[in-house]
């Protein structure tokens, strides 16, 4: 009959193997996931695996103290698996930190384009954008600010944003507080046209998501106009 020591060791090894498999799944999910909220969920799950790894290490250390001679093969295997798990967690944390720092740099660059009264609203919007979306927005804003976008193109984009927002509201789609606040700005007739456009640009990824779900069917092809600008100024 297995001893209490053997049972604890086997249970520890089984748990580590299960968490190793979960960690692999989360690594793969983070690699291919773009949606910020789902990415945040995976990061929370990985944080829990780090806590589990710390408990496993404590359990292993307690078992190790019960051995008077050399470790048996199973103890050595558990030590290797623990080391592998901690190494993968460290590597994953380092990679996520680099990604976070890059995204934060992009976000700060976007915020700097807006006045102090708009920055909190834009911040709430950018926290829901992934890295690729922020790069696209920055690329188009650069082109607008350096007068590389024609008046006709800017009019088309702004009208497309306005029409889609109107359609969303008519369909009863509830905008977030930050989205609704930006919608008010871009529809304010007294503001500079180019400024209203710049404020509306961060809304485009959300509008295109809604457009796919609701088939808004407005008169202006906002998706086509947006993609044409992005491709042109990214040199593709």
PDB file of C-alpha atoms in Angstrom:
ATOM      1  CA  UNK A   1       0.000   0.000   0.000  1.00  0.00           C
ATOM      2  CA  UNK A   2       1.444   3.406  -0.956  1.00  0.00           C
ATOM      3  CA  UNK A   3       2.685   5.507   1.937  1.00  0.00           C
ATOM      4  CA  UNK A   4       1.354   8.971   2.690  1.00  0.00           C
ATOM      5  CA  UNK A   5       4.636  10.328   1.288  1.00  0.00           C
ATOM      6  CA  UNK A   6       4.149   8.468  -1.998  1.00  0.00           C
ATOM      7  CA  UNK A   7       0.548   9.611  -2.309  1.00  0.00           C
ATOM      8  CA  UNK A   8       1.482  13.258  -1.709  1.00  0.00           C
ATOM      9  CA  UNK A   9       4.302  13.031  -4.218  1.00  0.00           C
ATOM     10  CA  UNK A  10       2.105  11.432  -6.874  1.00  0.00           C
ATOM     11  CA  UNK A  11      -0.628  13.997  -6.286  1.00  0.00           C
ATOM     12  CA  UNK A  12       1.934  16.799  -6.597  1.00  0.00           C
ATOM     13  CA  UNK A  13       3.319  15.408  -9.840  1.00  0.00           C
ATOM     14  CA  UNK A  14      -0.178  15.003 -11.322  1.00  0.00           C
ATOM     15  CA  UNK A  15      -1.111  18.587 -10.439  1.00  0.00           C
ATOM     16  CA  UNK A  16       2.062  20.000 -11.972  1.00  0.00           C
ATOM     17  CA  UNK A  17       1.481  18.079 -15.205  1.00  0.00           C
ATOM     18  CA  UNK A  18      -2.117  19.303 -15.411  1.00  0.00           C
ATOM     19  CA  UNK A  19      -1.045  22.912 -14.878  1.00  0.00           C
ATOM     20  CA  UNK A  20       1.740  22.531 -17.439  1.00  0.00           C
ATOM     21  CA  UNK A  21      -0.913  21.539 -19.990  1.00  0.00           C
ATOM     22  CA  UNK A  22      -3.101  24.528 -18.972  1.00  0.00           C
ATOM     23  CA  UNK A  23      -0.127  26.860 -19.262  1.00  0.00           C
ATOM     24  CA  UNK A  24       0.524  25.626 -22.803  1.00  0.00           C
ATOM     25  CA  UNK A  25      -3.118  26.310 -23.700  1.00  0.00           C
ATOM     26  CA  UNK A  26      -2.952  29.837 -22.271  1.00  0.00           C
ATOM     27  CA  UNK A  27       0.317  30.535 -24.084  1.00  0.00           C
ATOM     28  CA  UNK A  28      -1.269  29.523 -27.388  1.00  0.00           C
ATOM     29  CA  UNK A  29      -4.433  31.517 -26.667  1.00  0.00           C
ATOM     30  CA  UNK A  30      -2.487  34.684 -25.841  1.00  0.00           C
ATOM     31  CA  UNK A  31      -0.398  34.282 -28.988  1.00  0.00           C
ATOM     32  CA  UNK A  32      -3.440  34.352 -31.272  1.00  0.00           C
ATOM     33  CA  UNK A  33      -5.923  36.429 -29.260  1.00  0.00           C
ATOM     34  CA  UNK A  34      -6.464  40.099 -30.183  1.00  0.00           C
ATOM     35  CA  UNK A  35      -9.470  41.016 -28.061  1.00  0.00           C
ATOM     36  CA  UNK A  36      -8.133  42.904 -24.989  1.00  0.00           C
ATOM     37  CA  UNK A  37     -10.732  41.612 -22.526  1.00  0.00           C
ATOM     38  CA  UNK A  38     -10.098  37.984 -23.397  1.00  0.00           C
ATOM     39  CA  UNK A  39      -6.335  38.575 -23.214  1.00  0.00           C
ATOM     40  CA  UNK A  40      -6.820  40.030 -19.724  1.00  0.00           C
ATOM     41  CA  UNK A  41      -8.785  36.918 -18.733  1.00  0.00           C
ATOM     42  CA  UNK A  42      -5.932  34.651 -19.870  1.00  0.00           C
ATOM     43  CA  UNK A  43      -3.432  36.773 -17.943  1.00  0.00           C
ATOM     44  CA  UNK A  44      -5.509  36.353 -14.773  1.00  0.00           C
ATOM     45  CA  UNK A  45      -5.538  32.606 -15.325  1.00  0.00           C
ATOM     46  CA  UNK A  46      -1.744  32.634 -15.713  1.00  0.00           C
ATOM     47  CA  UNK A  47      -1.424  34.611 -12.472  1.00  0.00           C
ATOM     48  CA  UNK A  48      -3.345  31.822 -10.760  1.00  0.00           C
ATOM     49  CA  UNK A  49      -0.943  29.264 -12.236  1.00  0.00           C
ATOM     50  CA  UNK A  50       1.947  31.246 -10.750  1.00  0.00           C
ATOM     51  CA  UNK A  51       0.287  31.012  -7.347  1.00  0.00           C
ATOM     52  CA  UNK A  52      -0.171  27.265  -7.868  1.00  0.00           C
ATOM     53  CA  UNK A  53       3.496  26.888  -8.823  1.00  0.00           C
ATOM     54  CA  UNK A  54       4.483  28.594  -5.565  1.00  0.00           C
ATOM     55  CA  UNK A  55       2.295  26.179  -3.589  1.00  0.00           C
ATOM     56  CA  UNK A  56       3.771  23.227  -5.453  1.00  0.00           C
ATOM     57  CA  UNK A  57       7.278  24.417  -4.616  1.00  0.00           C
ATOM     58  CA  UNK A  58       6.351  24.663  -0.942  1.00  0.00           C
ATOM     59  CA  UNK A  59       4.862  21.163  -1.023  1.00  0.00           C
ATOM     60  CA  UNK A  60       7.964  19.816  -2.770  1.00  0.00           C
ATOM     61  CA  UNK A  61      10.266  21.437  -0.204  1.00  0.00           C
ATOM     62  CA  UNK A  62       8.261  19.877   2.624  1.00  0.00           C
ATOM     63  CA  UNK A  63       8.539  16.432   1.017  1.00  0.00           C
ATOM     64  CA  UNK A  64      12.229  16.924   0.334  1.00  0.00           C
ATOM     65  CA  UNK A  65      12.871  17.536   4.020  1.00  0.00           C
ATOM     66  CA  UNK A  66      11.433  14.103   4.825  1.00  0.00           C
ATOM     67  CA  UNK A  67      14.094  12.346   2.746  1.00  0.00           C
ATOM     68  CA  UNK A  68      17.218  11.399   4.666  1.00  0.00           C
ATOM     69  CA  UNK A  69      19.241  10.125   1.713  1.00  0.00           C
ATOM     70  CA  UNK A  70      19.312  10.950  -1.966  1.00  0.00           C
ATOM     71  CA  UNK A  71      16.102  11.878  -3.798  1.00  0.00           C
ATOM     72  CA  UNK A  72      14.326   9.081  -5.620  1.00  0.00           C
ATOM     73  CA  UNK A  73      13.667   9.236  -9.345  1.00  0.00           C
ATOM     74  CA  UNK A  74      10.123  10.551  -8.931  1.00  0.00           C
ATOM     75  CA  UNK A  75      11.320  13.391  -6.684  1.00  0.00           C
ATOM     76  CA  UNK A  76      13.891  14.308  -9.296  1.00  0.00           C
ATOM     77  CA  UNK A  77      11.235  14.273 -12.024  1.00  0.00           C
ATOM     78  CA  UNK A  78       8.983  16.546  -9.973  1.00  0.00           C
ATOM     79  CA  UNK A  79      11.890  18.957  -9.433  1.00  0.00           C
ATOM     80  CA  UNK A  80      12.515  19.080 -13.190  1.00  0.00           C
ATOM     81  CA  UNK A  81       8.823  19.654 -13.952  1.00  0.00           C
ATOM     82  CA  UNK A  82       8.640  22.442 -11.378  1.00  0.00           C
ATOM     83  CA  UNK A  83      11.696  24.089 -12.906  1.00  0.00           C
ATOM     84  CA  UNK A  84      10.206  23.819 -16.392  1.00  0.00           C
ATOM     85  CA  UNK A  85       6.927  25.340 -15.225  1.00  0.00           C
ATOM     86  CA  UNK A  86       8.661  28.258 -13.491  1.00  0.00           C
ATOM     87  CA  UNK A  87      10.903  28.865 -16.510  1.00  0.00           C
ATOM     88  CA  UNK A  88       7.910  28.982 -18.859  1.00  0.00           C
ATOM     89  CA  UNK A  89       6.046  31.318 -16.500  1.00  0.00           C
ATOM     90  CA  UNK A  90       9.067  33.639 -16.264  1.00  0.00           C
ATOM     91  CA  UNK A  91       9.433  33.672 -20.048  1.00  0.00           C
ATOM     92  CA  UNK A  92       5.728  34.338 -20.526  1.00  0.00           C
ATOM     93  CA  UNK A  93       5.698  37.159 -17.974  1.00  0.00           C
ATOM     94  CA  UNK A  94       8.729  38.758 -19.632  1.00  0.00           C
ATOM     95  CA  UNK A  95       7.062  38.586 -23.057  1.00  0.00           C
ATOM     96  CA  UNK A  96       3.786  40.004 -21.762  1.00  0.00           C
ATOM     97  CA  UNK A  97       5.632  42.829 -20.001  1.00  0.00           C
ATOM     98  CA  UNK A  98       7.331  43.808 -23.272  1.00  0.00           C
ATOM     99  CA  UNK A  99       3.987  43.739 -25.088  1.00  0.00           C
ATOM    100  CA  UNK A 100       2.356  45.808 -22.341  1.00  0.00           C
ATOM    101  CA  UNK A 101       5.132  48.411 -22.476  1.00  0.00           C
ATOM    102  CA  UNK A 102       4.799  48.690 -26.251  1.00  0.00           C
ATOM    103  CA  UNK A 103       1.007  49.039 -26.076  1.00  0.00           C
ATOM    104  CA  UNK A 104       1.321  51.623 -23.305  1.00  0.00           C
ATOM    105  CA  UNK A 105       3.769  53.599 -25.461  1.00  0.00           C
ATOM    106  CA  UNK A 106       1.291  53.531 -28.363  1.00  0.00           C
ATOM    107  CA  UNK A 107      -1.547  54.579 -26.049  1.00  0.00           C
ATOM    108  CA  UNK A 108       0.399  57.531 -24.655  1.00  0.00           C
ATOM    109  CA  UNK A 109       1.242  58.619 -28.195  1.00  0.00           C
ATOM    110  CA  UNK A 110      -2.438  58.588 -29.114  1.00  0.00           C
ATOM    111  CA  UNK A 111      -3.485  60.512 -26.014  1.00  0.00           C
ATOM    112  CA  UNK A 112      -0.938  63.238 -26.762  1.00  0.00           C
ATOM    113  CA  UNK A 113      -2.862  64.087 -29.953  1.00  0.00           C
ATOM    114  CA  UNK A 114      -5.913  65.236 -27.991  1.00  0.00           C
ATOM    115  CA  UNK A 115      -6.633  68.058 -25.579  1.00  0.00           C
ATOM    116  CA  UNK A 116      -6.748  67.503 -21.826  1.00  0.00           C
ATOM    117  CA  UNK A 117     -10.544  67.428 -21.719  1.00  0.00           C
ATOM    118  CA  UNK A 118     -10.712  64.592 -24.250  1.00  0.00           C
ATOM    119  CA  UNK A 119      -7.847  62.448 -23.008  1.00  0.00           C
ATOM    120  CA  UNK A 120      -9.787  60.560 -20.323  1.00  0.00           C
ATOM    121  CA  UNK A 121     -12.455  59.658 -22.882  1.00  0.00           C
ATOM    122  CA  UNK A 122      -9.868  58.564 -25.450  1.00  0.00           C
ATOM    123  CA  UNK A 123      -8.035  56.578 -22.750  1.00  0.00           C
ATOM    124  CA  UNK A 124     -11.176  54.557 -22.011  1.00  0.00           C
ATOM    125  CA  UNK A 125     -11.520  53.843 -25.735  1.00  0.00           C
ATOM    126  CA  UNK A 126      -7.882  52.820 -26.264  1.00  0.00           C
ATOM    127  CA  UNK A 127      -7.994  50.396 -23.328  1.00  0.00           C
ATOM    128  CA  UNK A 128     -10.383  48.318 -25.442  1.00  0.00           C
ATOM    129  CA  UNK A 129      -8.155  48.386 -28.550  1.00  0.00           C
ATOM    130  CA  UNK A 130      -5.469  45.859 -29.395  1.00  0.00           C
ATOM    131  CA  UNK A 131      -1.972  46.739 -30.563  1.00  0.00           C
ATOM    132  CA  UNK A 132      -2.713  46.361 -34.291  1.00  0.00           C
ATOM    133  CA  UNK A 133      -5.758  48.647 -34.058  1.00  0.00           C
ATOM    134  CA  UNK A 134      -3.778  51.354 -32.250  1.00  0.00           C
ATOM    135  CA  UNK A 135      -1.036  51.162 -34.870  1.00  0.00           C
ATOM    136  CA  UNK A 136      -3.607  51.608 -37.654  1.00  0.00           C
ATOM    137  CA  UNK A 137      -5.212  54.562 -35.882  1.00  0.00           C
ATOM    138  CA  UNK A 138      -1.820  56.213 -35.300  1.00  0.00           C
ATOM    139  CA  UNK A 139      -0.882  55.684 -38.955  1.00  0.00           C
ATOM    140  CA  UNK A 140      -4.022  57.382 -40.247  1.00  0.00           C
ATOM    141  CA  UNK A 141      -3.819  60.209 -37.703  1.00  0.00           C
ATOM    142  CA  UNK A 142      -0.228  60.863 -38.803  1.00  0.00           C
ATOM    143  CA  UNK A 143      -1.424  61.136 -42.395  1.00  0.00           C
ATOM    144  CA  UNK A 144      -4.282  63.483 -41.453  1.00  0.00           C
ATOM    145  CA  UNK A 145      -2.052  65.733 -39.357  1.00  0.00           C
ATOM    146  CA  UNK A 146       0.541  65.996 -42.149  1.00  0.00           C
ATOM    147  CA  UNK A 147      -2.139  66.816 -44.771  1.00  0.00           C
ATOM    148  CA  UNK A 148      -1.652  63.603 -46.731  1.00  0.00           C
ATOM    149  CA  UNK A 149      -5.381  62.865 -46.734  1.00  0.00           C
ATOM    150  CA  UNK A 150      -7.547  64.798 -49.160  1.00  0.00           C
ATOM    151  CA  UNK A 151     -10.509  66.887 -48.043  1.00  0.00           C
ATOM    152  CA  UNK A 152     -12.819  64.529 -49.915  1.00  0.00           C
ATOM    153  CA  UNK A 153     -11.377  61.461 -48.142  1.00  0.00           C
ATOM    154  CA  UNK A 154     -11.699  63.120 -44.746  1.00  0.00           C
ATOM    155  CA  UNK A 155     -15.298  64.126 -45.463  1.00  0.00           C
ATOM    156  CA  UNK A 156     -16.088  60.562 -46.523  1.00  0.00           C
ATOM    157  CA  UNK A 157     -14.617  59.055 -43.338  1.00  0.00           C
ATOM    158  CA  UNK A 158     -16.324  61.531 -41.011  1.00  0.00           C
ATOM    159  CA  UNK A 159     -19.696  61.136 -42.705  1.00  0.00           C
ATOM    160  CA  UNK A 160     -19.305  57.371 -42.568  1.00  0.00           C
ATOM    161  CA  UNK A 161     -18.659  57.534 -38.808  1.00  0.00           C
ATOM    162  CA  UNK A 162     -21.628  59.830 -38.254  1.00  0.00           C
ATOM    163  CA  UNK A 163     -24.014  57.745 -40.370  1.00  0.00           C
ATOM    164  CA  UNK A 164     -23.021  54.507 -38.664  1.00  0.00           C
ATOM    165  CA  UNK A 165     -23.417  55.982 -35.176  1.00  0.00           C
ATOM    166  CA  UNK A 166     -26.854  57.312 -36.110  1.00  0.00           C
ATOM    167  CA  UNK A 167     -27.838  53.883 -37.427  1.00  0.00           C
ATOM    168  CA  UNK A 168     -26.591  52.198 -34.250  1.00  0.00           C
ATOM    169  CA  UNK A 169     -28.639  54.561 -32.116  1.00  0.00           C
ATOM    170  CA  UNK A 170     -31.719  53.993 -34.268  1.00  0.00           C
ATOM    171  CA  UNK A 171     -31.262  50.241 -33.840  1.00  0.00           C
ATOM    172  CA  UNK A 172     -31.214  50.686 -30.068  1.00  0.00           C
ATOM    173  CA  UNK A 173     -27.579  49.672 -29.662  1.00  0.00           C
ATOM    174  CA  UNK A 174     -26.252  51.029 -26.380  1.00  0.00           C
ATOM    175  CA  UNK A 175     -22.906  52.773 -26.750  1.00  0.00           C
ATOM    176  CA  UNK A 176     -20.490  52.850 -23.832  1.00  0.00           C
ATOM    177  CA  UNK A 177     -20.162  56.143 -21.957  1.00  0.00           C
ATOM    178  CA  UNK A 178     -16.858  56.940 -23.682  1.00  0.00           C
ATOM    179  CA  UNK A 179     -18.218  56.034 -27.125  1.00  0.00           C
ATOM    180  CA  UNK A 180     -21.299  58.190 -26.564  1.00  0.00           C
ATOM    181  CA  UNK A 181     -19.119  61.095 -25.398  1.00  0.00           C
ATOM    182  CA  UNK A 182     -17.012  60.918 -28.559  1.00  0.00           C
ATOM    183  CA  UNK A 183     -20.160  60.669 -30.666  1.00  0.00           C
ATOM    184  CA  UNK A 184     -21.292  64.007 -29.220  1.00  0.00           C
ATOM    185  CA  UNK A 185     -17.968  65.612 -30.099  1.00  0.00           C
ATOM    186  CA  UNK A 186     -17.931  64.464 -33.724  1.00  0.00           C
ATOM    187  CA  UNK A 187     -21.492  65.711 -34.215  1.00  0.00           C
ATOM    188  CA  UNK A 188     -20.829  69.126 -32.657  1.00  0.00           C
ATOM    189  CA  UNK A 189     -21.197  71.612 -35.563  1.00  0.00           C
ATOM    190  CA  UNK A 190     -19.168  74.371 -33.910  1.00  0.00           C
ATOM    191  CA  UNK A 191     -15.932  72.363 -33.739  1.00  0.00           C
ATOM    192  CA  UNK A 192     -13.183  72.317 -36.343  1.00  0.00           C
ATOM    193  CA  UNK A 193     -13.883  69.695 -39.009  1.00  0.00           C
ATOM    194  CA  UNK A 194     -10.448  68.054 -38.842  1.00  0.00           C
ATOM    195  CA  UNK A 195     -10.576  67.893 -35.054  1.00  0.00           C
ATOM    196  CA  UNK A 196     -13.973  66.168 -35.135  1.00  0.00           C
ATOM    197  CA  UNK A 197     -12.523  63.638 -37.559  1.00  0.00           C
ATOM    198  CA  UNK A 198      -9.497  62.976 -35.339  1.00  0.00           C
ATOM    199  CA  UNK A 199     -11.796  62.416 -32.359  1.00  0.00           C
ATOM    200  CA  UNK A 200     -13.937  60.020 -34.390  1.00  0.00           C
ATOM    201  CA  UNK A 201     -11.080  57.882 -35.740  1.00  0.00           C
ATOM    202  CA  UNK A 202     -10.636  55.776 -32.536  1.00  0.00           C
ATOM    203  CA  UNK A 203     -14.313  54.776 -32.810  1.00  0.00           C
ATOM    204  CA  UNK A 204     -13.881  53.129 -36.203  1.00  0.00           C
ATOM    205  CA  UNK A 205     -12.788  49.645 -34.975  1.00  0.00           C
ATOM    206  CA  UNK A 206     -15.890  49.474 -32.756  1.00  0.00           C
ATOM    207  CA  UNK A 207     -18.180  50.723 -35.527  1.00  0.00           C
ATOM    208  CA  UNK A 208     -16.809  48.109 -37.930  1.00  0.00           C
ATOM    209  CA  UNK A 209     -17.443  45.397 -35.329  1.00  0.00           C
ATOM    210  CA  UNK A 210     -21.016  46.588 -34.941  1.00  0.00           C
ATOM    211  CA  UNK A 211     -21.370  46.854 -38.706  1.00  0.00           C
ATOM    212  CA  UNK A 212     -20.472  43.187 -39.094  1.00  0.00           C
ATOM    213  CA  UNK A 213     -22.964  42.150 -36.425  1.00  0.00           C
ATOM    214  CA  UNK A 214     -25.855  44.407 -37.409  1.00  0.00           C
ATOM    215  CA  UNK A 215     -25.274  44.812 -41.146  1.00  0.00           C
ATOM    216  CA  UNK A 216     -25.791  48.545 -40.810  1.00  0.00           C
ATOM    217  CA  UNK A 217     -25.916  49.098 -44.565  1.00  0.00           C
ATOM    218  CA  UNK A 218     -25.370  52.851 -44.504  1.00  0.00           C
ATOM    219  CA  UNK A 219     -24.828  54.736 -47.732  1.00  0.00           C
ATOM    220  CA  UNK A 220     -21.072  55.161 -47.156  1.00  0.00           C
ATOM    221  CA  UNK A 221     -18.715  52.195 -47.225  1.00  0.00           C
ATOM    222  CA  UNK A 222     -16.758  53.149 -44.097  1.00  0.00           C
ATOM    223  CA  UNK A 223     -14.918  49.821 -43.978  1.00  0.00           C
ATOM    224  CA  UNK A 224     -13.683  50.169 -47.559  1.00  0.00           C
ATOM    225  CA  UNK A 225     -12.644  53.810 -47.101  1.00  0.00           C
ATOM    226  CA  UNK A 226     -10.837  53.010 -43.850  1.00  0.00           C
ATOM    227  CA  UNK A 227      -8.991  49.998 -45.237  1.00  0.00           C
ATOM    228  CA  UNK A 228      -7.912  51.974 -48.305  1.00  0.00           C
ATOM    229  CA  UNK A 229      -6.353  54.664 -46.099  1.00  0.00           C
ATOM    230  CA  UNK A 230      -4.607  52.151 -43.856  1.00  0.00           C
ATOM    231  CA  UNK A 231      -3.171  50.196 -46.772  1.00  0.00           C
ATOM    232  CA  UNK A 232      -1.991  53.331 -48.533  1.00  0.00           C
ATOM    233  CA  UNK A 233      -0.130  54.812 -45.609  1.00  0.00           C
ATOM    234  CA  UNK A 234       1.337  51.520 -44.473  1.00  0.00           C
ATOM    235  CA  UNK A 235       2.839  51.199 -47.930  1.00  0.00           C
ATOM    236  CA  UNK A 236       0.979  48.004 -48.801  1.00  0.00           C
TER     237      UNK A 236
END
